[in-house]
mmCIF file of C-alpha atoms and ligand atoms in Angstrom:
data_model
loop_
_atom_site.group_PDB
_atom_site.id
_atom_site.type_symbol
_atom_site.label_atom_id
_atom_site.label_comp_id
_atom_site.label_asym_id
_atom_site.label_seq_id
_atom_site.Cartn_x
_atom_site.Cartn_y
_atom_site.Cartn_z
ATOM 1 C CA MET A 1 35.632 82.332 120.083
ATOM 2 C CA ALA A 2 35.427 84.381 116.934
ATOM 3 C CA ASP A 3 32.546 83.711 114.510
ATOM 4 C CA ARG A 4 33.432 80.730 112.304
ATOM 5 C CA ASP A 5 32.127 82.095 108.984
ATOM 6 C CA SER A 6 34.249 85.251 109.271
ATOM 7 C CA VAL A 7 37.240 83.160 110.056
ATOM 8 C CA LEU A 8 36.671 81.033 106.999
ATOM 9 C CA GLU A 9 36.120 84.054 104.921
ATOM 10 C CA ALA A 10 39.466 85.673 106.049
ATOM 11 C CA LEU A 11 41.206 82.345 105.334
ATOM 12 C CA ARG A 12 39.783 82.069 101.891
ATOM 13 C CA HIS A 13 41.295 85.370 100.906
ATOM 14 C CA GLN A 14 44.806 84.874 102.360
ATOM 15 C CA ARG A 15 47.566 85.005 99.992
ATOM 16 C CA ILE A 16 51.051 83.439 100.466
ATOM 17 C CA GLU A 17 53.732 83.984 97.810
ATOM 18 C CA LEU A 18 56.240 81.257 97.180
ATOM 19 C CA PRO A 19 60.047 81.703 96.428
ATOM 20 C CA SER A 20 61.405 80.392 93.177
ATOM 21 C CA TRP A 21 64.473 79.308 94.851
ATOM 22 C CA ALA A 22 62.641 76.869 97.280
ATOM 23 C CA PHE A 23 62.192 74.617 94.233
ATOM 24 C CA GLY A 24 65.858 74.618 93.017
ATOM 25 C CA ASN A 25 68.720 72.675 94.605
ATOM 26 C CA SER A 26 70.188 74.261 97.778
ATOM 27 C CA GLY A 27 72.387 73.140 100.516
ATOM 28 C CA THR A 28 74.699 74.368 103.270
ATOM 29 C CA ARG A 29 78.113 75.824 102.571
ATOM 30 C CA PHE A 30 79.451 72.254 102.801
ATOM 31 C CA ARG A 31 77.283 70.451 100.326
ATOM 32 C CA VAL A 32 74.319 70.834 97.988
ATOM 33 C CA PHE A 33 72.500 67.574 97.600
ATOM 34 C CA PRO A 34 70.725 67.506 94.306
ATOM 35 C CA GLN A 35 67.190 66.032 94.104
ATOM 36 C CA PRO A 36 65.493 64.342 91.141
ATOM 37 C CA GLY A 37 62.873 66.382 89.154
ATOM 38 C CA VAL A 38 64.272 69.726 90.178
ATOM 39 C CA PRO A 39 63.298 72.691 87.705
ATOM 40 C CA ARG A 40 65.924 73.550 85.155
ATOM 41 C CA ASP A 41 64.628 77.073 84.448
ATOM 42 C CA PRO A 42 62.195 79.555 85.682
ATOM 43 C CA TYR A 43 59.457 78.145 83.595
ATOM 44 C CA GLU A 44 59.662 74.862 85.312
ATOM 45 C CA LYS A 45 59.765 76.658 88.743
ATOM 46 C CA VAL A 46 56.409 78.380 87.816
ATOM 47 C CA ALA A 47 54.997 74.979 86.988
ATOM 48 C CA ASP A 48 56.076 73.676 90.424
ATOM 49 C CA VAL A 49 54.556 76.724 92.275
ATOM 50 C CA ALA A 50 51.334 76.108 90.304
ATOM 51 C CA GLN A 51 51.181 72.764 91.922
ATOM 52 C CA VAL A 52 51.336 74.141 95.369
ATOM 53 C CA GLN A 53 48.627 76.560 94.429
ATOM 54 C CA ARG A 54 46.515 73.818 92.919
ATOM 55 C CA TYR A 55 46.404 71.943 96.188
ATOM 56 C CA THR A 56 46.291 74.853 98.634
ATOM 57 C CA GLY A 57 44.416 77.547 96.718
ATOM 58 C CA VAL A 58 46.133 80.322 98.556
ATOM 59 C CA ALA A 59 49.637 80.449 96.969
ATOM 60 C CA PRO A 60 49.001 82.165 93.549
ATOM 61 C CA SER A 61 52.326 83.869 93.039
ATOM 62 C CA ILE A 62 56.043 83.368 92.653
ATOM 63 C CA ALA A 63 58.836 85.503 93.909
ATOM 64 C CA LEU A 64 61.792 85.809 91.444
ATOM 65 C CA HIS A 65 65.403 86.182 92.347
ATOM 66 C CA ILE A 66 67.654 87.949 89.775
ATOM 67 C CA PRO A 67 69.910 86.797 88.369
ATOM 68 C CA TRP A 68 68.929 83.255 89.236
ATOM 69 C CA ASP A 69 65.568 83.709 87.407
ATOM 70 C CA ARG A 70 66.845 85.879 84.557
ATOM 71 C CA VAL A 71 65.073 85.191 81.203
ATOM 72 C CA ASP A 72 64.978 86.899 77.867
ATOM 73 C CA ASP A 73 61.373 87.459 77.680
ATOM 74 C CA TYR A 74 59.666 88.475 80.960
ATOM 75 C CA ALA A 75 56.359 89.148 79.299
ATOM 76 C CA GLY A 76 56.541 85.433 78.014
ATOM 77 C CA LEU A 77 57.342 84.250 81.641
ATOM 78 C CA SER A 78 54.379 86.289 82.771
ATOM 79 C CA ARG A 79 52.078 84.647 80.226
ATOM 80 C CA HIS A 80 53.479 81.222 81.183
ATOM 81 C CA ALA A 81 52.662 82.027 84.808
ATOM 82 C CA ALA A 82 49.120 83.196 83.895
ATOM 83 C CA ASP A 83 48.649 80.016 81.771
ATOM 84 C CA ASN A 84 49.488 77.979 84.983
ATOM 85 C CA GLY A 85 47.048 80.001 87.074
ATOM 86 C CA ILE A 86 49.581 82.050 88.921
ATOM 87 C CA SER A 87 51.411 85.397 88.665
ATOM 88 C CA LEU A 88 54.926 86.879 89.012
ATOM 89 C CA GLY A 89 55.436 88.477 92.324
ATOM 90 C CA THR A 90 58.254 90.186 94.258
ATOM 91 C CA ILE A 91 61.604 90.752 92.612
ATOM 92 C CA ASN A 92 64.546 89.867 94.839
ATOM 93 C CA SER A 93 67.851 91.436 94.114
ATOM 94 C CA ASN A 94 71.191 89.645 94.482
ATOM 95 C CA THR A 95 74.232 91.657 95.494
ATOM 96 C CA PHE A 96 75.922 88.950 97.196
ATOM 97 C CA GLN A 97 77.276 86.505 94.702
ATOM 98 C CA ASP A 98 79.483 88.526 92.339
ATOM 99 C CA PRO A 99 83.209 88.391 93.120
ATOM 100 C CA ASP A 100 83.237 92.206 93.098
ATOM 101 C CA TYR A 101 81.060 92.188 96.365
ATOM 102 C CA MET A 102 83.642 90.610 98.516
ATOM 103 C CA LEU A 103 83.912 93.816 100.691
ATOM 104 C CA GLY A 104 80.248 94.661 100.176
ATOM 105 C CA SER A 105 77.935 95.980 97.392
ATOM 106 C CA VAL A 106 76.099 99.140 98.168
ATOM 107 C CA CYS A 107 78.363 99.940 101.048
ATOM 108 C CA ASN A 108 81.593 98.942 99.386
ATOM 109 C CA PRO A 109 84.399 101.483 99.748
ATOM 110 C CA ASP A 110 84.972 101.407 96.036
ATOM 111 C CA PRO A 111 82.551 103.806 94.132
ATOM 112 C CA ARG A 112 82.732 101.728 91.043
ATOM 113 C CA ILE A 113 81.323 98.613 92.848
ATOM 114 C CA ARG A 114 78.628 100.720 94.534
ATOM 115 C CA GLN A 115 77.577 101.904 91.044
ATOM 116 C CA LYS A 116 77.562 98.281 89.815
ATOM 117 C CA ALA A 117 75.272 97.298 92.645
ATOM 118 C CA LEU A 118 72.988 100.291 92.123
ATOM 119 C CA ASP A 119 72.789 99.354 88.424
ATOM 120 C CA HIS A 120 71.723 95.825 89.302
ATOM 121 C CA LEU A 121 68.945 97.180 91.593
ATOM 122 C CA LEU A 122 67.905 99.447 88.757
ATOM 123 C CA GLU A 123 67.733 96.659 86.468
ATOM 124 C CA CYS A 124 65.532 94.718 88.982
ATOM 125 C CA ILE A 125 63.070 97.600 88.754
ATOM 126 C CA GLU A 126 63.148 97.429 84.965
ATOM 127 C CA ILE A 127 62.119 93.787 85.348
ATOM 128 C CA MET A 128 59.343 94.756 87.693
ATOM 129 C CA ASP A 129 58.145 97.151 84.951
ATOM 130 C CA ALA A 130 57.962 94.134 82.560
ATOM 131 C CA THR A 131 56.500 91.680 84.926
ATOM 132 C CA GLY A 132 54.156 93.983 86.711
ATOM 133 C CA SER A 133 55.714 92.944 90.065
ATOM 134 C CA PRO A 134 54.796 95.483 92.787
ATOM 135 C CA ASP A 135 57.733 94.948 95.111
ATOM 136 C CA LEU A 136 61.479 95.031 95.128
ATOM 137 C CA LYS A 137 63.014 93.241 97.863
ATOM 138 C CA LEU A 138 66.509 94.137 99.032
ATOM 139 C CA TRP A 139 68.714 92.099 101.315
ATOM 140 C CA PHE A 140 72.288 93.270 101.653
ATOM 141 C CA ALA A 141 75.007 90.763 102.637
ATOM 142 C CA ASP A 142 77.200 93.902 103.442
ATOM 143 C CA GLY A 143 79.161 94.146 106.458
ATOM 144 C CA THR A 144 82.688 93.708 107.858
ATOM 145 C CA ASN A 145 84.652 90.874 109.430
ATOM 146 C CA TYR A 146 87.115 92.854 111.548
ATOM 147 C CA PRO A 147 86.951 95.861 113.798
ATOM 148 C CA GLY A 148 88.579 98.701 111.928
ATOM 149 C CA GLN A 149 88.136 97.001 108.499
ATOM 150 C CA ASP A 150 85.941 99.915 107.215
ATOM 151 C CA ASP A 151 84.259 102.927 108.736
ATOM 152 C CA LEU A 152 80.821 102.028 110.060
ATOM 153 C CA ARG A 153 79.246 105.547 109.586
ATOM 154 C CA SER A 154 80.521 105.983 106.105
ATOM 155 C CA ARG A 155 78.977 102.603 105.176
ATOM 156 C CA GLN A 156 75.632 103.857 106.381
ATOM 157 C CA ASP A 157 75.983 107.016 104.224
ATOM 158 C CA ARG A 158 76.784 104.908 101.199
ATOM 159 C CA LEU A 159 73.723 102.749 101.860
ATOM 160 C CA ALA A 160 71.448 105.771 102.268
ATOM 161 C CA GLU A 161 72.667 107.217 99.005
ATOM 162 C CA VAL A 162 71.879 104.030 96.994
ATOM 163 C CA LEU A 163 68.423 103.636 98.684
ATOM 164 C CA VAL A 164 67.550 107.220 97.714
ATOM 165 C CA ALA A 165 68.443 106.428 94.062
ATOM 166 C CA VAL A 166 66.425 103.282 94.189
ATOM 167 C CA CYS A 167 63.360 104.950 95.555
ATOM 168 C CA GLU A 168 63.557 107.758 93.118
ATOM 169 C CA ARG A 169 63.418 105.229 90.300
ATOM 170 C CA LEU A 170 60.295 103.302 91.577
ATOM 171 C CA GLY A 171 57.227 103.963 89.528
ATOM 172 C CA PRO A 172 53.600 104.366 90.789
ATOM 173 C CA GLY A 173 52.451 101.261 92.571
ATOM 174 C CA GLN A 174 55.974 99.967 93.142
ATOM 175 C CA ARG A 175 57.582 99.591 96.580
ATOM 176 C CA MET A 176 60.967 99.002 98.046
ATOM 177 C CA LEU A 177 61.093 96.357 100.887
ATOM 178 C CA LEU A 178 64.292 96.541 102.902
ATOM 179 C CA GLU A 179 65.168 93.425 104.795
ATOM 180 C CA TYR A 180 67.477 93.100 107.732
ATOM 181 C CA LYS A 181 69.586 90.168 109.135
ATOM 182 C CA LEU A 182 71.545 90.071 112.368
ATOM 183 C CA PHE A 183 74.638 88.599 110.847
ATOM 184 C CA GLU A 184 75.994 86.429 108.242
ATOM 185 C CA PRO A 185 77.802 86.321 105.940
ATOM 186 C CA ALA A 186 79.578 89.209 107.715
ATOM 187 C CA PHE A 187 80.657 88.301 111.134
ATOM 188 C CA TYR A 188 81.700 91.498 112.926
ATOM 189 C CA SER A 189 79.351 94.166 111.645
ATOM 190 C CA THR A 190 76.413 94.065 109.359
ATOM 191 C CA ASP A 191 75.143 97.178 107.554
ATOM 192 C CA VAL A 192 71.434 96.449 107.940
ATOM 193 C CA PRO A 193 71.451 94.195 111.019
ATOM 194 C CA ASP A 194 68.106 94.897 112.572
ATOM 195 C CA TRP A 195 64.721 96.344 112.240
ATOM 196 C CA GLY A 196 65.690 99.562 113.864
ATOM 197 C CA THR A 197 68.245 100.254 111.136
ATOM 198 C CA ALA A 198 65.942 99.198 108.361
ATOM 199 C CA TYR A 199 63.066 101.306 109.857
ATOM 200 C CA ALA A 200 65.341 104.410 110.212
ATOM 201 C CA HIS A 201 66.318 104.230 106.585
ATOM 202 C CA CYS A 202 62.773 103.605 105.513
ATOM 203 C CA LEU A 203 61.506 106.628 107.450
ATOM 204 C CA GLN A 204 63.963 108.881 105.654
ATOM 205 C CA LEU A 205 62.982 107.393 102.214
ATOM 206 C CA GLY A 206 59.279 108.012 102.659
ATOM 207 C CA GLU A 207 56.045 106.192 101.661
ATOM 208 C CA LYS A 208 57.449 103.687 99.114
ATOM 209 C CA ALA A 209 59.957 102.206 101.565
ATOM 210 C CA LYS A 210 58.851 99.552 103.967
ATOM 211 C CA VAL A 211 60.622 96.982 106.215
ATOM 212 C CA VAL A 212 60.483 93.181 105.635
ATOM 213 C CA VAL A 213 60.599 90.940 108.548
ATOM 214 C CA ASP A 214 62.440 87.728 107.785
ATOM 215 C CA THR A 215 61.456 85.484 110.700
ATOM 216 C CA GLY A 216 64.891 83.687 110.584
ATOM 217 C CA HIS A 217 67.057 86.753 110.896
ATOM 218 C CA HIS A 218 66.921 87.616 114.616
ATOM 219 C CA ALA A 219 68.875 86.689 117.626
ATOM 220 C CA PRO A 220 67.523 83.794 119.680
ATOM 221 C CA GLY A 221 64.913 84.968 122.230
ATOM 222 C CA THR A 222 64.046 88.172 120.138
ATOM 223 C CA ASN A 223 60.367 89.085 120.590
ATOM 224 C CA ILE A 224 59.536 89.229 116.827
ATOM 225 C CA GLU A 225 55.834 89.840 117.417
ATOM 226 C CA PHE A 226 56.777 93.077 119.151
ATOM 227 C CA ILE A 227 58.680 94.189 116.096
ATOM 228 C CA VAL A 228 55.700 93.299 113.947
ATOM 229 C CA ALA A 229 53.287 95.185 116.154
ATOM 230 C CA PHE A 230 55.616 98.234 116.190
ATOM 231 C CA LEU A 231 55.977 98.288 112.464
ATOM 232 C CA LEU A 232 52.317 97.770 111.862
ATOM 233 C CA ARG A 233 51.536 100.696 114.149
ATOM 234 C CA ALA A 234 54.021 102.956 112.113
ATOM 235 C CA ASP A 235 52.698 101.767 108.863
ATOM 236 C CA LYS A 236 56.277 100.472 107.935
ATOM 237 C CA LEU A 237 55.675 96.694 107.743
ATOM 238 C CA GLY A 238 55.867 95.760 103.992
ATOM 239 C CA GLY A 239 55.864 92.009 104.474
ATOM 240 C CA PHE A 240 57.307 88.852 105.707
ATOM 241 C CA ASP A 241 59.811 86.452 104.598
ATOM 242 C CA PHE A 242 58.644 83.368 106.530
ATOM 243 C CA ASN A 243 60.867 80.569 107.610
ATOM 244 C CA SER A 244 62.148 79.183 110.828
ATOM 245 C CA ARG A 245 65.427 78.340 112.556
ATOM 246 C CA PHE A 246 66.732 76.830 115.588
ATOM 247 C CA TYR A 247 70.168 78.604 115.629
ATOM 248 C CA ALA A 248 71.124 80.967 113.001
ATOM 249 C CA ASP A 249 69.269 81.472 109.718
ATOM 250 C CA ASP A 250 68.707 77.986 108.261
ATOM 251 C CA ASP A 251 65.573 78.567 106.117
ATOM 252 C CA LEU A 252 63.563 75.661 107.729
ATOM 253 C CA MET A 253 59.949 75.312 107.028
ATOM 254 C CA VAL A 254 57.920 78.193 108.666
ATOM 255 C CA GLY A 255 56.341 77.192 111.922
ATOM 256 C CA SER A 256 58.384 74.098 112.220
ATOM 257 C CA ALA A 257 60.712 75.294 114.912
ATOM 258 C CA ASP A 258 58.194 77.345 116.947
ATOM 259 C CA PRO A 259 54.517 77.314 115.898
ATOM 260 C CA PHE A 260 53.610 79.291 119.010
ATOM 261 C CA GLN A 261 55.840 82.067 117.870
ATOM 262 C CA LEU A 262 54.310 82.023 114.398
ATOM 263 C CA PHE A 263 50.796 82.164 116.010
ATOM 264 C CA ARG A 264 51.894 85.195 118.174
ATOM 265 C CA ILE A 265 53.162 86.957 115.021
ATOM 266 C CA MET A 266 49.925 86.265 113.161
ATOM 267 C CA TYR A 267 47.907 87.410 116.030
ATOM 268 C CA GLU A 268 49.541 90.851 115.845
ATOM 269 C CA VAL A 269 48.963 90.844 112.004
ATOM 270 C CA VAL A 270 45.256 89.990 112.433
ATOM 271 C CA SER A 271 44.528 92.307 115.256
ATOM 272 C CA ALA A 272 46.065 95.248 113.289
ATOM 273 C CA GLY A 273 43.923 94.459 110.312
ATOM 274 C CA GLY A 274 47.130 93.291 108.456
ATOM 275 C CA LEU A 275 45.349 90.510 106.620
ATOM 276 C CA GLU A 276 43.305 92.922 104.616
ATOM 277 C CA PRO A 277 44.671 93.510 101.113
ATOM 278 C CA GLU A 278 44.625 97.315 101.785
ATOM 279 C CA ALA A 279 47.105 96.918 104.425
ATOM 280 C CA GLY A 280 49.644 95.929 101.784
ATOM 281 C CA ILE A 281 51.456 93.240 103.753
ATOM 282 C CA ALA A 282 53.208 90.777 101.498
ATOM 283 C CA PHE A 283 53.198 87.201 102.965
ATOM 284 C CA MET A 284 56.126 85.430 101.477
ATOM 285 C CA LEU A 285 58.097 82.262 102.276
ATOM 286 C CA ASP A 286 61.759 82.510 102.036
ATOM 287 C CA GLN A 287 63.007 78.928 102.444
ATOM 288 C CA SER A 288 65.368 76.354 101.020
ATOM 289 C CA HIS A 289 64.672 72.684 101.266
ATOM 290 C CA ASN A 290 68.081 71.030 101.560
ATOM 291 C CA ILE A 291 67.144 67.487 102.590
ATOM 292 C CA GLU A 292 63.312 67.321 102.227
ATOM 293 C CA PRO A 293 61.256 67.075 98.855
ATOM 294 C CA LYS A 294 60.605 70.735 97.752
ATOM 295 C CA ILE A 295 56.929 70.792 96.578
ATOM 296 C CA PRO A 296 55.550 68.958 99.585
ATOM 297 C CA ALA A 297 57.718 71.089 101.821
ATOM 298 C CA GLN A 298 56.190 74.223 100.372
ATOM 299 C CA ILE A 299 52.775 72.703 100.691
ATOM 300 C CA ARG A 300 53.380 71.883 104.392
ATOM 301 C CA SER A 301 54.708 75.450 104.867
ATOM 302 C CA VAL A 302 51.612 77.055 103.374
ATOM 303 C CA MET A 303 49.494 74.854 105.604
ATOM 304 C CA ASN A 304 51.596 75.872 108.766
ATOM 305 C CA VAL A 305 50.942 79.550 107.889
ATOM 306 C CA GLN A 306 47.278 78.777 107.382
ATOM 307 C CA GLU A 307 47.041 76.893 110.746
ATOM 308 C CA ALA A 308 48.707 79.832 112.711
ATOM 309 C CA THR A 309 46.467 82.307 110.921
ATOM 310 C CA ALA A 310 43.262 80.359 111.727
ATOM 311 C CA LYS A 311 44.315 80.251 115.416
ATOM 312 C CA ALA A 312 45.011 83.982 115.377
ATOM 313 C CA LEU A 313 41.623 84.700 113.788
ATOM 314 C CA LEU A 314 39.962 82.505 116.398
ATOM 315 C CA VAL A 315 41.076 84.699 119.336
ATOM 316 C CA ASP A 316 38.034 86.330 120.917
ATOM 317 C CA ARG A 317 39.292 89.871 120.689
ATOM 318 C CA ASP A 318 36.404 91.495 122.461
ATOM 319 C CA ALA A 319 36.688 89.246 125.423
ATOM 320 C CA LEU A 320 40.464 89.734 125.360
ATOM 321 C CA ARG A 321 40.115 93.462 125.317
ATOM 322 C CA ARG A 322 37.703 93.310 128.247
ATOM 323 C CA ALA A 323 40.125 91.094 130.211
ATOM 324 C CA GLN A 324 42.965 93.439 129.362
ATOM 325 C CA SER A 325 41.323 96.470 130.665
ATOM 326 C CA ARG A 326 40.243 94.746 133.776
ATOM 327 C CA GLY A 327 43.851 93.904 134.421
ATOM 328 C CA ASP A 328 42.928 90.215 134.312
ATOM 329 C CA VAL A 329 46.292 88.885 133.614
ATOM 330 C CA LEU A 330 45.403 85.221 133.746
ATOM 331 C CA GLY A 331 42.077 85.590 132.015
ATOM 332 C CA ALA A 332 43.584 87.413 129.138
ATOM 333 C CA ASN A 333 46.277 84.918 128.740
ATOM 334 C CA ALA A 334 43.738 82.106 128.882
ATOM 335 C CA ILE A 335 41.761 83.670 126.033
ATOM 336 C CA LEU A 336 44.843 83.815 123.797
ATOM 337 C CA MET A 337 45.813 80.177 124.715
ATOM 338 C CA ASP A 338 42.261 78.944 124.078
ATOM 339 C CA ALA A 339 42.647 79.978 120.423
ATOM 340 C CA TYR A 340 46.178 78.656 120.250
ATOM 341 C CA ASP A 341 45.094 75.242 121.650
ATOM 342 C CA THR A 342 42.258 74.911 119.212
ATOM 343 C CA ASP A 343 42.880 72.057 116.606
ATOM 344 C CA VAL A 344 42.065 74.102 113.437
ATOM 345 C CA ARG A 345 42.780 71.227 111.053
ATOM 346 C CA PRO A 346 39.020 70.317 110.627
ATOM 347 C CA LEU A 347 38.263 74.053 109.968
ATOM 348 C CA LEU A 348 40.926 74.225 107.308
ATOM 349 C CA ALA A 349 39.683 70.951 105.806
ATOM 350 C CA GLN A 350 36.191 72.506 105.607
ATOM 351 C CA LEU A 351 37.605 75.656 103.975
ATOM 352 C CA ARG A 352 39.362 73.565 101.345
ATOM 353 C CA THR A 353 36.247 71.568 100.610
ATOM 354 C CA GLU A 354 34.259 74.655 100.203
ATOM 355 C CA MET A 355 36.936 75.971 97.856
ATOM 356 C CA GLY A 356 36.643 72.744 95.781
ATOM 357 C CA LEU A 357 39.936 71.473 96.920
ATOM 358 C CA ASP A 358 40.960 68.256 98.493
ATOM 359 C CA PRO A 359 40.779 68.668 102.316
ATOM 360 C CA ASP A 360 44.298 67.077 102.575
ATOM 361 C CA PRO A 361 46.573 68.912 100.122
ATOM 362 C CA PHE A 362 49.691 67.041 101.208
ATOM 363 C CA ALA A 363 48.127 63.525 100.476
ATOM 364 C CA ALA A 364 46.483 64.878 97.365
ATOM 365 C CA TYR A 365 49.726 66.005 95.893
ATOM 366 C CA ALA A 366 51.441 62.684 96.801
ATOM 367 C CA ARG A 367 48.655 60.828 95.037
ATOM 368 C CA SER A 368 48.917 63.020 91.843
ATOM 369 C CA GLY A 369 51.972 61.409 90.469
ATOM 370 C CA TYR A 370 53.495 64.845 89.728
ATOM 371 C CA ALA A 371 56.691 64.003 91.723
ATOM 372 C CA GLU A 372 57.281 60.844 89.722
ATOM 373 C CA ARG A 373 56.521 62.587 86.424
ATOM 374 C CA ILE A 374 58.990 65.460 86.879
ATOM 375 C CA ALA A 375 61.674 62.948 88.057
ATOM 376 C CA ALA A 376 61.310 61.053 84.893
ATOM 377 C CA GLU A 377 60.872 64.073 82.514
ATOM 378 C CA ARG A 378 63.484 66.555 83.856
ATOM 379 C CA VAL A 379 66.500 64.792 82.805
ATOM 380 C CA GLY A 380 69.389 66.500 81.000
ATOM 381 C CA GLY A 381 70.067 70.204 81.286
ATOM 382 C CA THR A 382 71.246 71.950 84.442
ATOM 383 C CA GLN A 383 69.148 71.904 87.464
ATOM 384 C CA ALA A 384 68.396 75.275 89.063
ATOM 385 C CA GLY A 385 70.301 76.000 92.180
ATOM 386 C CA TRP A 386 71.408 78.987 94.288
ATOM 387 C CA GLY A 387 74.798 78.855 92.648
ATOM 388 C CA ALA A 388 77.060 79.152 95.625
HETATM 389 C C1 RM4 B 1 69.048 85.883 102.458
HETATM 390 C C2 RM4 B 1 67.699 86.659 102.578
HETATM 391 C C3 RM4 B 1 66.997 87.049 101.301
HETATM 392 C C4 RM4 B 1 66.990 85.873 100.305
HETATM 393 C C5 RM4 B 1 68.274 85.163 100.213
HETATM 394 C C6 RM4 B 1 68.326 83.883 99.328
HETATM 395 O O1 RM4 B 1 69.487 85.335 103.591
HETATM 396 O O2 RM4 B 1 66.863 86.071 103.395
HETATM 397 O O3 RM4 B 1 65.723 87.397 101.556
HETATM 398 O O4 RM4 B 1 66.774 86.415 99.055
HETATM 399 O O5 RM4 B 1 68.837 84.830 101.549
HETATM 400 MN MN1 MN B 2 64.737 86.675 103.411
#
């Protein structure tokens, strides 16, 4: 097993970014079930993220989604975040909710609509300038529903043109993270359906363009850790949108559907040095909590990522390499499984105690009374939601 102190040290410096939209109301396309105490504006979302940070100590930033988190004064929102002990992180664009985007945004056959989508992306970069956010995350709902509906190659040309304009606008220290998704909302073709398409565009775009792996965006049975290993090797992995799903993208809590898969992903990250800040991998959650309370669900999600990371760090990599080079199939597999089968909860409890935190973040939050307080205080106004 790897040395316990170095494992603790790595875990202490891990950073996981939380999505503002996880704290708002969300639902399926059939129904949104509102919950008591849900934030009514980005300021209250920041306060809720700060709670998760308070009990976990490794979640000090909030990803914003524009226009859901549009405010008049981004510097003010930044200060509010700093006052709450967190910072503003990735800016997520939204080119999927305006009626103009029915036939796509950046791939739309109408140049006026493509320009409108590009203008939105450029506005997001302006917001990054104001907030100091390093990353712009792009997910396009673009695609077609019927064969023949539009020309697949022309749509790639249109996409490429917009991405070039976005990258040209990025300032020093800013990156563009391109996300892919197998299908949905388009049912026949999707313009960025897989990592290969995202990777090919990013290769053309150069240094500032990286791929985001949203763990919920693959076909069942896809070997996601292979994709992660490939992108890490090519220096094209920009980050993760963590969540899990049993069928299609459902934004369930990361690690809830398949904790072993999360471990395998984190093992690839750890073994490629991807936890180091210099690697520039953004570890983000992208989840919605439709039926479970939101703050505890985010706490649980952060803990799930920590547990998978701790197990990945525990792999005896020297012994593994030796077994691999001997061609010792069962020995190598046993070394990996030994780490996975370790109960890392005591180690994480120790980590939290050393960090001055409660060893059980979930219980500590429940005892704090915050949930009851926001339910009582946040009455009136309009609860935040994803607006579908
Ligand atoms: C998409 C995608 C994006 C996220 C939106 C809310 O499916 O995963 O990352 O911003 O959902
Ligand atoms: Mn995502």
